């Protein structure tokens, strides 16, 4: 369980850094960072959708996967929450494979 929390914290931190939102100084509260990430993504959806598509491409999330997730979760959460979850899950997946093959 503690390992999952550490992986989540690391994935959120990495997501945040890849988006250029912070210098990764304090990641003791990943939930707060996820909320900030959600707000940032909600803002991008409204103001700069092309930038959001570029971010998803850079993180390796297909536009089709993003659209499907948005459609599936439209009545459950905001679009920013869905995108943040996709980004964090993808980063966790990358971390898993990085650790698996770095041995």
mmCIF file of C-alpha atoms in Angstrom:
data_model
loop_
_atom_site.group_PDB
_atom_site.id
_atom_site.type_symbol
_atom_site.label_atom_id
_atom_site.label_comp_id
_atom_site.label_asym_id
_atom_site.label_seq_id
_atom_site.Cartn_x
_atom_site.Cartn_y
_atom_site.Cartn_z
ATOM 1 C CA UNK A 1 0.000 0.000 0.000
ATOM 2 C CA UNK A 2 2.800 2.396 0.905
ATOM 3 C CA UNK A 3 4.537 1.514 -2.361
ATOM 4 C CA UNK A 4 1.387 2.463 -4.292
ATOM 5 C CA UNK A 5 1.280 5.835 -2.530
ATOM 6 C CA UNK A 6 4.926 6.436 -3.382
ATOM 7 C CA UNK A 7 4.308 5.521 -7.031
ATOM 8 C CA UNK A 8 1.273 7.805 -7.149
ATOM 9 C CA UNK A 9 3.249 10.670 -5.597
ATOM 10 C CA UNK A 10 6.095 10.130 -8.067
ATOM 11 C CA UNK A 11 3.711 9.962 -11.048
ATOM 12 C CA UNK A 12 1.939 13.168 -10.012
ATOM 13 C CA UNK A 13 5.273 14.919 -9.503
ATOM 14 C CA UNK A 14 6.559 13.770 -12.872
ATOM 15 C CA UNK A 15 3.320 14.810 -14.593
ATOM 16 C CA UNK A 16 3.551 18.211 -12.999
ATOM 17 C CA UNK A 17 7.180 18.647 -14.070
ATOM 18 C CA UNK A 18 6.496 17.556 -17.658
ATOM 19 C CA UNK A 19 3.863 20.248 -17.917
ATOM 20 C CA UNK A 20 6.306 22.823 -16.593
ATOM 21 C CA UNK A 21 4.054 23.797 -13.710
ATOM 22 C CA UNK A 22 6.554 23.651 -10.856
ATOM 23 C CA UNK A 23 10.120 22.906 -9.896
ATOM 24 C CA UNK A 24 9.096 19.817 -7.915
ATOM 25 C CA UNK A 25 9.993 21.242 -4.536
ATOM 26 C CA UNK A 26 7.276 19.836 -2.296
ATOM 27 C CA UNK A 27 5.395 16.723 -3.277
ATOM 28 C CA UNK A 28 4.232 15.671 0.173
ATOM 29 C CA UNK A 29 0.620 16.310 -0.803
ATOM 30 C CA UNK A 30 0.041 14.794 -4.245
ATOM 31 C CA UNK A 31 -3.724 15.260 -3.968
ATOM 32 C CA UNK A 32 -3.282 19.037 -3.889
ATOM 33 C CA UNK A 33 -0.977 18.842 -6.900
ATOM 34 C CA UNK A 34 -3.507 16.676 -8.723
ATOM 35 C CA UNK A 35 -6.148 19.307 -8.009
ATOM 36 C CA UNK A 36 -3.883 22.048 -9.402
ATOM 37 C CA UNK A 37 -3.162 19.858 -12.419
ATOM 38 C CA UNK A 38 -6.916 19.382 -12.896
ATOM 39 C CA UNK A 39 -7.509 23.138 -12.778
ATOM 40 C CA UNK A 40 -4.688 23.749 -15.259
ATOM 41 C CA UNK A 41 -6.085 21.143 -17.658
ATOM 42 C CA UNK A 42 -9.628 22.523 -17.349
ATOM 43 C CA UNK A 43 -8.203 25.927 -18.272
ATOM 44 C CA UNK A 44 -6.372 24.473 -21.282
ATOM 45 C CA UNK A 45 -9.536 22.773 -22.505
ATOM 46 C CA UNK A 46 -11.260 26.153 -22.633
ATOM 47 C CA UNK A 47 -8.413 28.455 -23.670
ATOM 48 C CA UNK A 48 -5.775 26.426 -25.557
ATOM 49 C CA UNK A 49 -7.018 23.014 -26.680
ATOM 50 C CA UNK A 50 -4.142 22.623 -29.162
ATOM 51 C CA UNK A 51 -1.642 22.916 -26.316
ATOM 52 C CA UNK A 52 -3.529 20.199 -24.436
ATOM 53 C CA UNK A 53 -3.357 17.923 -27.484
ATOM 54 C CA UNK A 54 0.396 18.580 -27.673
ATOM 55 C CA UNK A 55 0.813 17.695 -24.003
ATOM 56 C CA UNK A 56 -1.137 14.464 -24.448
ATOM 57 C CA UNK A 57 1.021 13.601 -27.457
ATOM 58 C CA UNK A 58 4.227 14.290 -25.523
ATOM 59 C CA UNK A 59 3.079 12.143 -22.609
ATOM 60 C CA UNK A 60 1.943 9.433 -25.076
ATOM 61 C CA UNK A 61 -1.828 9.512 -24.661
ATOM 62 C CA UNK A 62 -3.695 9.241 -27.943
ATOM 63 C CA UNK A 63 -6.386 11.740 -28.775
ATOM 64 C CA UNK A 64 -8.769 8.822 -29.319
ATOM 65 C CA UNK A 65 -8.111 7.484 -25.810
ATOM 66 C CA UNK A 66 -8.646 10.936 -24.332
ATOM 67 C CA UNK A 67 -11.921 11.463 -26.209
ATOM 68 C CA UNK A 68 -13.170 8.007 -25.160
ATOM 69 C CA UNK A 69 -12.316 8.671 -21.507
ATOM 70 C CA UNK A 70 -14.003 12.067 -21.641
ATOM 71 C CA UNK A 71 -17.162 10.549 -23.119
ATOM 72 C CA UNK A 72 -17.201 7.733 -20.577
ATOM 73 C CA UNK A 73 -16.746 10.039 -17.574
ATOM 74 C CA UNK A 74 -18.678 13.102 -18.733
ATOM 75 C CA UNK A 75 -21.302 12.808 -16.009
ATOM 76 C CA UNK A 76 -18.912 11.645 -13.260
ATOM 77 C CA UNK A 77 -16.115 14.228 -13.232
ATOM 78 C CA UNK A 78 -14.816 17.330 -14.966
ATOM 79 C CA UNK A 79 -12.830 17.036 -18.166
ATOM 80 C CA UNK A 80 -9.750 18.254 -16.292
ATOM 81 C CA UNK A 81 -10.122 15.486 -13.719
ATOM 82 C CA UNK A 82 -10.386 12.898 -16.479
ATOM 83 C CA UNK A 83 -7.317 14.270 -18.261
ATOM 84 C CA UNK A 84 -5.331 14.492 -15.011
ATOM 85 C CA UNK A 85 -6.187 10.883 -14.210
ATOM 86 C CA UNK A 86 -5.151 9.752 -17.707
ATOM 87 C CA UNK A 87 -1.854 11.623 -17.440
ATOM 88 C CA UNK A 88 -1.063 10.318 -13.957
ATOM 89 C CA UNK A 89 -1.988 6.745 -14.927
ATOM 90 C CA UNK A 90 0.256 6.942 -17.993
ATOM 91 C CA UNK A 91 3.127 8.306 -15.921
ATOM 92 C CA UNK A 92 2.660 5.484 -13.387
ATOM 93 C CA UNK A 93 2.792 3.000 -16.252
ATOM 94 C CA UNK A 94 6.018 4.544 -17.548
ATOM 95 C CA UNK A 95 7.547 4.454 -14.061
ATOM 96 C CA UNK A 96 6.598 0.793 -13.686
ATOM 97 C CA UNK A 97 8.324 -0.174 -16.933
ATOM 98 C CA UNK A 98 11.310 2.026 -16.213
ATOM 99 C CA UNK A 99 11.844 0.266 -12.869
ATOM 100 C CA UNK A 100 11.151 -3.154 -14.377
ATOM 101 C CA UNK A 101 13.796 -2.806 -17.069
ATOM 102 C CA UNK A 102 16.388 -0.862 -15.086
ATOM 103 C CA UNK A 103 17.349 -3.901 -13.018
#
